[in-house]
């Protein structure tokens, strides 16, 4: 397959809510969207890098620059035999996984479309529906938190994840658990704690959490192993797992019992599949994380989450939870906490040119 045109758009979509985590706050989703054209077909990839380097070191600007200078030239006008072949030539680019994942996912979509199969099937997925949960912003008050949890429980989400930070943790969780004694509940600290906070983190053991996501620094796998010895709640890693090699290290050190896989954070479906194999061999359950993706990114998430190893509900909630309108059709919507896996070619969703152009703030075209 020879890509003859790449279109890189900057897209801005208003979010229906303010999303507050321990690392920042936003009410607009700004992202890069890549379209790769080859042989009359188009493959799409959504870059999950954010505006600022607060979740990961990559940003919209760094990803745009690396795509333009180092990654798009590897596919433009080149014969690419498979998405894996792109991974091999892109291996000399260190890091910049979100940028790499943008090209890799667009190629996966393109190749699956060329073969006339769904991306889920091309990846080896067998689920026809996936279980989904929801990741809830840090609410301003306990009452607001309880109301928001109630709203999403009523919508059928199979797991509620609360963002936490120092000062908004034990008492907040106590109140939510009291109000909802039997829901599947988790917390995500986005690396906001240290081992000195062990007493606080251990206090969360009282609330029957399914797991605690990324309590400590993103580079501190050994610290998570130490914390795992000190608390009962299972640890799930997000930021710390950038690759299958990281997953192997974390599992070997017993730093986590669960892994959140994000395609962008690990550099594409290929690396996500490698993590899937490492986790399966160790009996570690996975779930698919989210980065407030619009339609293209969400469709890629649903495809990877259709693999059997993704046995816990993910963060891939309904598109309508985030956006009034989405750039693809059909929109990906869950009902009763179950989201159908699209069966059409590629991601199974089609980009709507009109809506996309309304949300596009910048467009760059690269030709051979
Ligand atoms: O840590 O999982 C995270 C969003 C942006 C950056 C990091 C994270 C998140 C979420 C939102 O939790 C998940 C979603 O609804 O897409
Ligand atoms: Mg997380």
CSV table of C-alpha atoms and ligand atoms in Angstrom, one decimal:
chain,number,residue,atom,x,y,z
A,1,UNK,CA,0.0,0.0,0.0
A,2,UNK,CA,1.4,3.4,-1.0
A,3,UNK,CA,0.1,6.5,0.8
A,4,UNK,CA,-0.1,9.4,-1.6
A,5,UNK,CA,-1.7,12.0,0.5
A,6,UNK,CA,-1.7,12.7,4.3
A,7,UNK,CA,-4.0,15.4,5.7
A,8,UNK,CA,-3.2,16.5,9.3
A,9,UNK,CA,-6.0,18.6,10.8
A,10,UNK,CA,-6.2,20.4,14.2
A,11,UNK,CA,-9.7,19.9,15.5
A,12,UNK,CA,-11.4,21.6,18.5
A,13,UNK,CA,-14.6,20.3,19.9
A,14,UNK,CA,-16.4,21.7,22.9
A,15,UNK,CA,-16.9,19.2,25.8
A,16,UNK,CA,-20.3,18.9,27.5
A,17,UNK,CA,-18.6,19.1,30.9
A,18,UNK,CA,-15.5,20.5,32.6
A,19,UNK,CA,-13.0,17.7,33.1
A,20,UNK,CA,-10.9,18.1,36.2
A,21,UNK,CA,-8.0,15.8,37.2
A,22,UNK,CA,-5.1,16.0,39.6
A,23,UNK,CA,-3.1,17.4,36.7
A,24,UNK,CA,-5.4,20.0,35.1
A,25,UNK,CA,-8.8,21.0,33.9
A,26,UNK,CA,-10.4,21.5,30.4
A,27,UNK,CA,-13.7,22.0,28.7
A,28,UNK,CA,-12.6,21.7,25.1
A,29,UNK,CA,-11.1,18.7,23.3
A,30,UNK,CA,-8.3,19.8,21.0
A,31,UNK,CA,-6.5,17.2,19.0
A,32,UNK,CA,-4.8,16.2,15.7
A,33,UNK,CA,-6.6,14.1,13.3
A,34,UNK,CA,-4.7,12.3,10.5
A,35,UNK,CA,-6.2,11.1,7.3
A,36,UNK,CA,-4.0,8.8,5.1
A,37,UNK,CA,-5.1,8.2,1.5
A,38,UNK,CA,-4.0,5.3,-0.6
A,39,UNK,CA,-5.6,3.7,-3.6
A,40,UNK,CA,-8.9,5.5,-3.3
A,41,UNK,CA,-9.2,4.5,0.4
A,42,UNK,CA,-8.8,6.6,3.5
A,43,UNK,CA,-7.5,5.5,6.9
A,44,UNK,CA,-8.0,7.7,10.0
A,45,UNK,CA,-6.0,8.1,13.2
A,46,UNK,CA,-6.6,10.4,16.1
A,47,UNK,CA,-3.7,11.8,18.1
A,48,UNK,CA,-4.4,11.8,21.8
A,49,UNK,CA,-1.6,14.2,22.8
A,50,UNK,CA,-3.1,17.1,24.7
A,51,UNK,CA,-2.4,20.8,24.6
A,52,UNK,CA,0.0,20.8,27.6
A,53,UNK,CA,2.5,18.1,28.7
A,54,UNK,CA,0.7,17.4,32.0
A,55,UNK,CA,-0.5,13.8,31.4
A,56,UNK,CA,2.4,12.9,29.1
A,57,UNK,CA,5.4,14.7,27.8
A,58,UNK,CA,3.9,14.9,24.3
A,59,UNK,CA,1.7,17.7,23.2
A,60,UNK,CA,-0.2,18.7,20.1
A,61,UNK,CA,2.7,20.8,19.0
A,62,UNK,CA,5.4,18.2,19.6
A,63,UNK,CA,3.3,15.5,17.9
A,64,UNK,CA,2.6,17.8,14.9
A,65,UNK,CA,6.3,18.5,14.5
A,66,UNK,CA,7.4,14.8,14.8
A,67,UNK,CA,4.7,13.7,12.4
A,68,UNK,CA,5.7,16.3,9.8
A,69,UNK,CA,9.4,15.9,10.1
A,70,UNK,CA,10.0,12.2,11.0
A,71,UNK,CA,6.9,10.0,10.7
A,72,UNK,CA,4.9,11.1,7.7
A,73,UNK,CA,7.9,10.9,5.4
A,74,UNK,CA,8.2,7.2,6.4
A,75,UNK,CA,4.9,6.4,4.7
A,76,UNK,CA,4.3,9.1,2.0
A,77,UNK,CA,5.1,7.7,-1.4
A,78,UNK,CA,6.6,4.6,0.3
A,79,UNK,CA,5.5,1.0,-0.3
A,80,UNK,CA,4.3,0.0,3.2
A,81,UNK,CA,3.6,-3.8,3.4
A,82,UNK,CA,1.7,-3.7,6.7
A,83,UNK,CA,1.2,-1.6,9.8
A,84,UNK,CA,3.9,-3.7,11.5
A,85,UNK,CA,6.3,-2.8,8.7
A,86,UNK,CA,5.7,0.9,9.6
A,87,UNK,CA,6.4,0.1,13.3
A,88,UNK,CA,9.8,-1.4,12.2
A,89,UNK,CA,10.9,1.7,10.2
A,90,UNK,CA,9.5,4.0,12.9
A,91,UNK,CA,11.4,2.2,15.6
A,92,UNK,CA,14.4,4.5,15.2
A,93,UNK,CA,12.2,7.4,16.4
A,94,UNK,CA,12.5,7.3,20.2
A,95,UNK,CA,9.5,8.0,22.3
A,96,UNK,CA,6.9,10.2,20.7
A,97,UNK,CA,4.5,7.3,21.0
A,98,UNK,CA,1.3,9.3,20.6
A,99,UNK,CA,2.6,10.7,17.3
A,100,UNK,CA,3.6,7.2,16.2
A,101,UNK,CA,0.3,5.8,17.3
A,102,UNK,CA,-1.5,8.3,15.1
A,103,UNK,CA,0.1,7.0,12.0
A,104,UNK,CA,0.0,3.4,13.1
A,105,UNK,CA,-3.7,3.5,13.9
A,106,UNK,CA,-4.5,5.3,10.6
A,107,UNK,CA,-2.6,2.5,8.8
A,108,UNK,CA,-4.5,-0.2,10.7
A,109,UNK,CA,-7.7,1.4,9.6
A,110,UNK,CA,-6.5,1.7,6.0
A,111,UNK,CA,-5.3,-1.9,5.7
A,112,UNK,CA,-8.5,-3.3,7.3
A,113,UNK,CA,-10.6,-1.3,4.8
A,114,UNK,CA,-8.5,-2.6,1.9
A,115,UNK,CA,-9.1,-6.1,3.1
A,116,UNK,CA,-12.8,-5.4,3.7
A,117,UNK,CA,-12.6,-6.6,7.3
A,118,UNK,CA,-13.4,-4.8,10.6
A,119,UNK,CA,-10.5,-3.5,12.5
A,120,UNK,CA,-11.7,-5.5,15.5
A,121,UNK,CA,-11.4,-8.7,13.4
A,122,UNK,CA,-8.0,-7.7,11.9
A,123,UNK,CA,-6.7,-7.2,15.5
A,124,UNK,CA,-8.0,-10.6,16.6
A,125,UNK,CA,-10.9,-9.3,18.6
A,126,UNK,CA,-13.8,-11.6,19.3
A,127,UNK,CA,-16.2,-9.6,21.5
A,128,UNK,CA,-19.2,-8.3,19.8
A,129,UNK,CA,-20.0,-5.9,22.6
A,130,UNK,CA,-17.7,-4.4,25.2
A,131,UNK,CA,-18.4,-3.4,28.8
A,132,UNK,CA,-17.9,0.2,29.5
A,133,UNK,CA,-17.4,2.3,32.6
A,134,UNK,CA,-17.0,6.0,33.1
A,135,UNK,CA,-14.3,8.3,34.4
A,136,UNK,CA,-15.7,11.1,36.4
A,137,UNK,CA,-14.0,14.5,36.9
A,138,UNK,CA,-13.1,15.8,40.4
A,139,UNK,CA,-16.4,17.4,41.5
A,140,UNK,CA,-16.4,20.6,43.5
A,141,UNK,CA,-18.4,19.2,46.4
A,142,UNK,CA,-19.4,15.8,47.9
A,143,UNK,CA,-23.0,16.4,46.9
A,144,UNK,CA,-22.1,17.1,43.3
A,145,UNK,CA,-19.9,14.0,43.2
A,146,UNK,CA,-22.8,11.8,44.5
A,147,UNK,CA,-25.2,13.4,42.0
A,148,UNK,CA,-22.8,12.7,39.1
A,149,UNK,CA,-22.2,9.1,40.2
A,150,UNK,CA,-25.9,8.5,40.5
A,151,UNK,CA,-26.5,9.9,37.0
A,152,UNK,CA,-24.0,7.6,35.4
A,153,UNK,CA,-25.0,4.6,37.4
A,154,UNK,CA,-28.6,5.2,36.1
A,155,UNK,CA,-27.2,5.3,32.6
A,156,UNK,CA,-25.9,1.7,33.1
A,157,UNK,CA,-22.2,2.3,33.2
A,158,UNK,CA,-20.6,-0.9,34.6
A,159,UNK,CA,-17.8,0.8,36.6
A,160,UNK,CA,-17.5,4.2,38.1
A,161,UNK,CA,-14.0,5.7,38.3
A,162,UNK,CA,-13.5,8.8,40.4
A,163,UNK,CA,-10.5,11.1,39.8
A,164,UNK,CA,-8.8,11.9,43.1
A,165,UNK,CA,-6.1,14.1,44.4
A,166,UNK,CA,-4.6,14.9,47.8
A,167,UNK,CA,-7.3,16.6,49.8
A,168,UNK,CA,-10.1,15.0,47.8
A,169,UNK,CA,-9.8,11.3,48.5
A,170,UNK,CA,-10.8,9.4,51.7
A,171,UNK,CA,-13.8,11.5,52.8
A,172,UNK,CA,-15.1,11.8,49.2
A,173,UNK,CA,-14.8,8.0,48.7
A,174,UNK,CA,-16.4,7.3,52.1
A,175,UNK,CA,-19.5,9.4,51.1
A,176,UNK,CA,-19.8,7.9,47.6
A,177,UNK,CA,-19.4,4.3,48.9
A,178,UNK,CA,-22.0,5.0,51.5
A,179,UNK,CA,-24.4,6.3,48.9
A,180,UNK,CA,-23.7,3.4,46.5
A,181,UNK,CA,-22.7,0.4,48.5
A,182,UNK,CA,-22.6,-2.1,45.6
A,183,UNK,CA,-21.3,-0.4,42.5
A,184,UNK,CA,-18.0,-1.3,41.0
A,185,UNK,CA,-15.9,1.6,42.0
A,186,UNK,CA,-12.3,2.7,41.2
A,187,UNK,CA,-10.1,5.8,41.7
A,188,UNK,CA,-7.5,7.4,39.5
A,189,UNK,CA,-4.8,9.7,41.0
A,190,UNK,CA,-2.9,10.5,37.8
A,191,UNK,CA,0.4,10.2,39.8
A,192,UNK,CA,-0.5,12.8,42.4
A,193,UNK,CA,0.8,10.9,45.5
A,194,UNK,CA,4.1,9.7,47.0
A,195,UNK,CA,4.9,6.8,49.3
A,196,UNK,CA,4.7,9.3,52.1
A,197,UNK,CA,1.0,9.3,51.5
A,198,UNK,CA,0.7,5.5,52.3
A,199,UNK,CA,-1.6,6.1,55.2
A,200,UNK,CA,-4.1,8.0,53.0
A,201,UNK,CA,-3.9,5.4,50.2
A,202,UNK,CA,-4.2,2.6,52.7
A,203,UNK,CA,-7.4,4.3,54.1
A,204,UNK,CA,-9.0,3.8,50.7
A,205,UNK,CA,-8.8,0.0,51.4
A,206,UNK,CA,-12.0,0.4,53.4
A,207,UNK,CA,-14.1,1.1,50.3
A,208,UNK,CA,-13.8,-2.1,48.3
A,209,UNK,CA,-12.3,-0.5,45.3
A,210,UNK,CA,-11.8,-2.8,42.3
A,211,UNK,CA,-8.4,-1.1,41.9
A,212,UNK,CA,-6.5,2.2,42.4
A,213,UNK,CA,-5.1,3.7,39.2
A,214,UNK,CA,-1.6,5.3,39.0
A,215,UNK,CA,-1.2,6.6,42.5
A,216,UNK,CA,2.5,7.4,42.2
A,217,UNK,CA,4.9,9.1,39.8
A,218,UNK,CA,4.8,7.9,36.3
A,219,UNK,CA,8.4,6.8,36.3
A,220,UNK,CA,8.2,5.0,39.6
A,221,UNK,CA,7.4,1.3,38.9
A,222,UNK,CA,9.4,0.2,41.9
A,223,UNK,CA,7.5,2.6,44.1
A,224,UNK,CA,4.2,1.1,43.0
A,225,UNK,CA,5.7,-2.4,43.9
A,226,UNK,CA,6.4,-1.1,47.4
A,227,UNK,CA,3.0,0.5,47.7
A,228,UNK,CA,1.4,-2.8,46.6
A,229,UNK,CA,3.0,-4.5,49.6
A,230,UNK,CA,1.6,-1.8,51.9
A,231,UNK,CA,-2.0,-1.7,50.8
A,232,UNK,CA,-4.8,-4.2,50.0
A,233,UNK,CA,-6.4,-2.4,47.0
A,234,UNK,CA,-5.0,-3.8,43.7
A,235,UNK,CA,-2.9,-1.3,41.8
A,236,UNK,CA,-3.7,-0.5,38.1
A,237,UNK,CA,-1.0,1.3,36.1
A,238,UNK,CA,-1.8,3.8,33.4
A,239,UNK,CA,1.0,6.5,32.8
A,240,UNK,CA,3.8,4.1,33.9
A,241,UNK,CA,3.1,1.6,31.1
A,242,UNK,CA,4.5,2.9,27.8
A,243,UNK,CA,5.3,-0.4,26.2
A,244,UNK,CA,5.2,-4.2,26.5
A,245,UNK,CA,8.7,-4.0,28.1
A,246,UNK,CA,7.2,-1.7,30.8
A,247,UNK,CA,4.4,-4.1,31.3
A,248,UNK,CA,6.8,-7.0,31.8
A,249,UNK,CA,8.8,-5.0,34.3
A,250,UNK,CA,5.8,-3.9,36.3
A,251,UNK,CA,4.3,-7.4,36.3
A,252,UNK,CA,7.7,-9.0,37.3
A,253,UNK,CA,8.1,-6.5,40.2
A,254,UNK,CA,4.4,-7.1,41.2
A,255,UNK,CA,3.8,-3.4,40.8
A,256,UNK,CA,0.3,-3.9,39.4
A,257,UNK,CA,-2.5,-6.4,39.2
A,258,UNK,CA,-4.4,-4.6,36.4
A,259,UNK,CA,-3.2,-2.6,33.4
A,260,UNK,CA,-5.0,0.3,31.6
A,261,UNK,CA,-4.0,0.2,27.9
A,262,UNK,CA,-4.2,3.4,25.9
A,263,UNK,CA,-3.3,3.0,22.3
A,264,UNK,CA,-1.8,6.4,22.0
A,265,UNK,CA,0.3,6.1,25.2
A,266,UNK,CA,1.9,2.9,23.9
A,267,UNK,CA,2.3,4.0,20.3
A,268,UNK,CA,-0.4,2.1,18.4
A,269,UNK,CA,-2.3,-1.1,18.1
A,270,UNK,CA,0.8,-3.2,17.6
A,271,UNK,CA,2.3,-2.3,21.0
A,272,UNK,CA,-1.2,-2.7,22.6
A,273,UNK,CA,-1.3,-6.2,21.2
A,274,UNK,CA,2.2,-7.0,22.6
A,275,UNK,CA,1.0,-5.8,26.0
A,276,UNK,CA,-2.1,-8.0,25.6
A,277,UNK,CA,0.2,-11.0,25.1
A,278,UNK,CA,2.4,-10.2,28.1
A,279,UNK,CA,-0.6,-9.6,30.3
A,280,UNK,CA,-2.4,-12.8,29.1
A,281,UNK,CA,0.7,-14.9,29.9
A,282,UNK,CA,0.7,-13.4,33.5
A,283,UNK,CA,-3.0,-13.6,34.0
A,284,UNK,CA,-3.3,-9.8,34.3
A,285,UNK,CA,-6.6,-8.3,33.3
A,286,UNK,CA,-6.6,-5.3,31.0
A,287,UNK,CA,-9.1,-2.5,30.2
A,288,UNK,CA,-9.0,0.2,27.6
A,289,UNK,CA,-8.4,3.7,28.8
A,290,UNK,CA,-9.6,6.9,27.2
A,291,UNK,CA,-8.3,10.4,26.5
A,292,UNK,CA,-11.7,12.0,25.9
A,293,UNK,CA,-11.4,10.9,22.3
A,294,UNK,CA,-13.7,12.0,19.5
A,295,UNK,CA,-15.2,9.5,17.1
A,296,UNK,CA,-12.1,8.2,15.3
A,297,UNK,CA,-10.1,7.6,18.5
A,298,UNK,CA,-13.1,6.1,20.2
A,299,UNK,CA,-13.6,3.7,17.4
A,300,UNK,CA,-10.0,2.5,17.6
A,301,UNK,CA,-10.4,2.1,21.4
A,302,UNK,CA,-13.5,-0.1,20.9
A,303,UNK,CA,-11.7,-2.2,18.3
A,304,UNK,CA,-8.8,-3.0,20.6
A,305,UNK,CA,-11.1,-3.5,23.6
A,306,UNK,CA,-12.9,-6.3,21.6
A,307,UNK,CA,-9.9,-8.6,22.4
A,308,UNK,CA,-10.6,-11.1,25.2
A,309,UNK,CA,-7.8,-9.8,27.5
A,310,UNK,CA,-9.7,-6.6,27.9
A,311,UNK,CA,-11.9,-8.2,30.6
A,312,UNK,CA,-12.7,-5.2,32.7
A,313,UNK,CA,-15.0,-2.3,31.7
A,314,UNK,CA,-13.0,0.5,30.0
A,315,UNK,CA,-13.3,4.3,29.9
A,316,UNK,CA,-14.8,4.3,26.3
A,317,UNK,CA,-18.1,5.8,27.3
A,318,UNK,CA,-20.8,6.9,24.9
A,319,UNK,CA,-19.8,9.7,22.4
A,320,UNK,CA,-22.9,11.7,23.5
A,321,UNK,CA,-21.5,11.9,27.0
A,322,UNK,CA,-18.7,14.1,25.8
A,323,UNK,CA,-19.9,15.9,22.7
A,324,UNK,CA,-23.2,17.4,21.3
A,325,UNK,CA,-22.0,16.3,17.8
A,326,UNK,CA,-19.3,13.9,16.7
A,327,UNK,CA,-17.2,13.8,13.6
A,328,UNK,CA,-18.1,10.2,12.7
A,329,UNK,CA,-21.2,8.2,12.0
A,330,UNK,CA,-22.6,6.1,13.4
A,331,UNK,CA,-21.8,7.6,16.8
A,332,UNK,CA,-20.4,5.0,19.3
A,333,UNK,CA,-23.0,4.7,22.0
A,334,UNK,CA,-23.4,2.3,24.9
A,335,UNK,CA,-26.7,1.2,26.2
A,336,UNK,CA,-26.9,-0.5,29.6
A,337,UNK,CA,-23.1,-0.2,29.8
A,338,UNK,CA,-22.6,-2.3,26.7
A,339,UNK,CA,-21.1,-0.8,23.5
A,340,UNK,CA,-21.5,-2.7,20.3
A,341,UNK,CA,-18.3,-3.3,18.3
A,342,UNK,CA,-18.7,-2.0,14.8
A,343,UNK,CA,-18.6,-4.7,12.1
A,344,UNK,CA,-18.1,-2.6,9.0
A,345,UNK,CA,-14.7,-2.3,7.2
A,346,UNK,CA,-11.8,-0.7,9.2
A,347,UNK,CA,-13.0,1.2,12.3
A,348,UNK,CA,-16.5,0.8,11.0
A,349,UNK,CA,-17.2,4.5,11.4
A,350,UNK,CA,-17.2,7.1,8.6
A,351,UNK,CA,-15.9,10.7,9.0
A,352,UNK,CA,-18.5,13.3,8.3
A,353,UNK,CA,-16.7,15.9,6.1
A,354,UNK,CA,-19.2,18.8,6.9
A,355,UNK,CA,-19.0,18.5,10.6
A,356,UNK,CA,-15.3,17.9,10.6
A,357,UNK,CA,-14.7,21.0,8.6
A,358,UNK,CA,-16.7,23.0,11.1
A,359,UNK,CA,-14.5,21.9,14.0
A,360,UNK,CA,-11.2,22.1,12.0
A,361,UNK,CA,-9.0,25.1,13.0
A,362,UNK,CA,-6.0,24.1,10.9
A,363,UNK,CA,-5.3,21.8,8.0
A,364,UNK,CA,-2.0,20.7,6.5
A,365,UNK,CA,-1.6,18.5,3.4
A,366,UNK,CA,1.4,16.4,2.6
A,367,UNK,CA,1.9,14.9,-0.8
A,368,UNK,CA,4.5,12.7,-2.4
B,1,LIG,O1,-5.8,9.1,33.4
B,1,LIG,O2,-7.2,8.0,32.4
B,1,LIG,C1,-6.7,9.1,32.5
B,1,LIG,C2,-8.4,11.7,30.3
B,1,LIG,C3,-7.3,12.4,29.9
B,1,LIG,C4,-6.1,12.1,30.4
B,1,LIG,C5,-5.9,11.0,31.2
B,1,LIG,C6,-7.0,10.3,31.7
B,1,LIG,C7,-8.3,10.7,31.2
B,1,LIG,C8,-9.5,10.0,31.7
B,1,LIG,C9,-10.7,10.2,30.8
B,1,LIG,O3,-9.6,9.4,32.7
B,1,LIG,C10,-11.2,8.9,30.2
B,1,LIG,C11,-12.2,9.2,29.1
B,1,LIG,O4,-13.4,9.4,29.5
B,1,LIG,O5,-11.8,9.3,27.9
B,2,LIG,MG1,-5.6,7.2,34.2
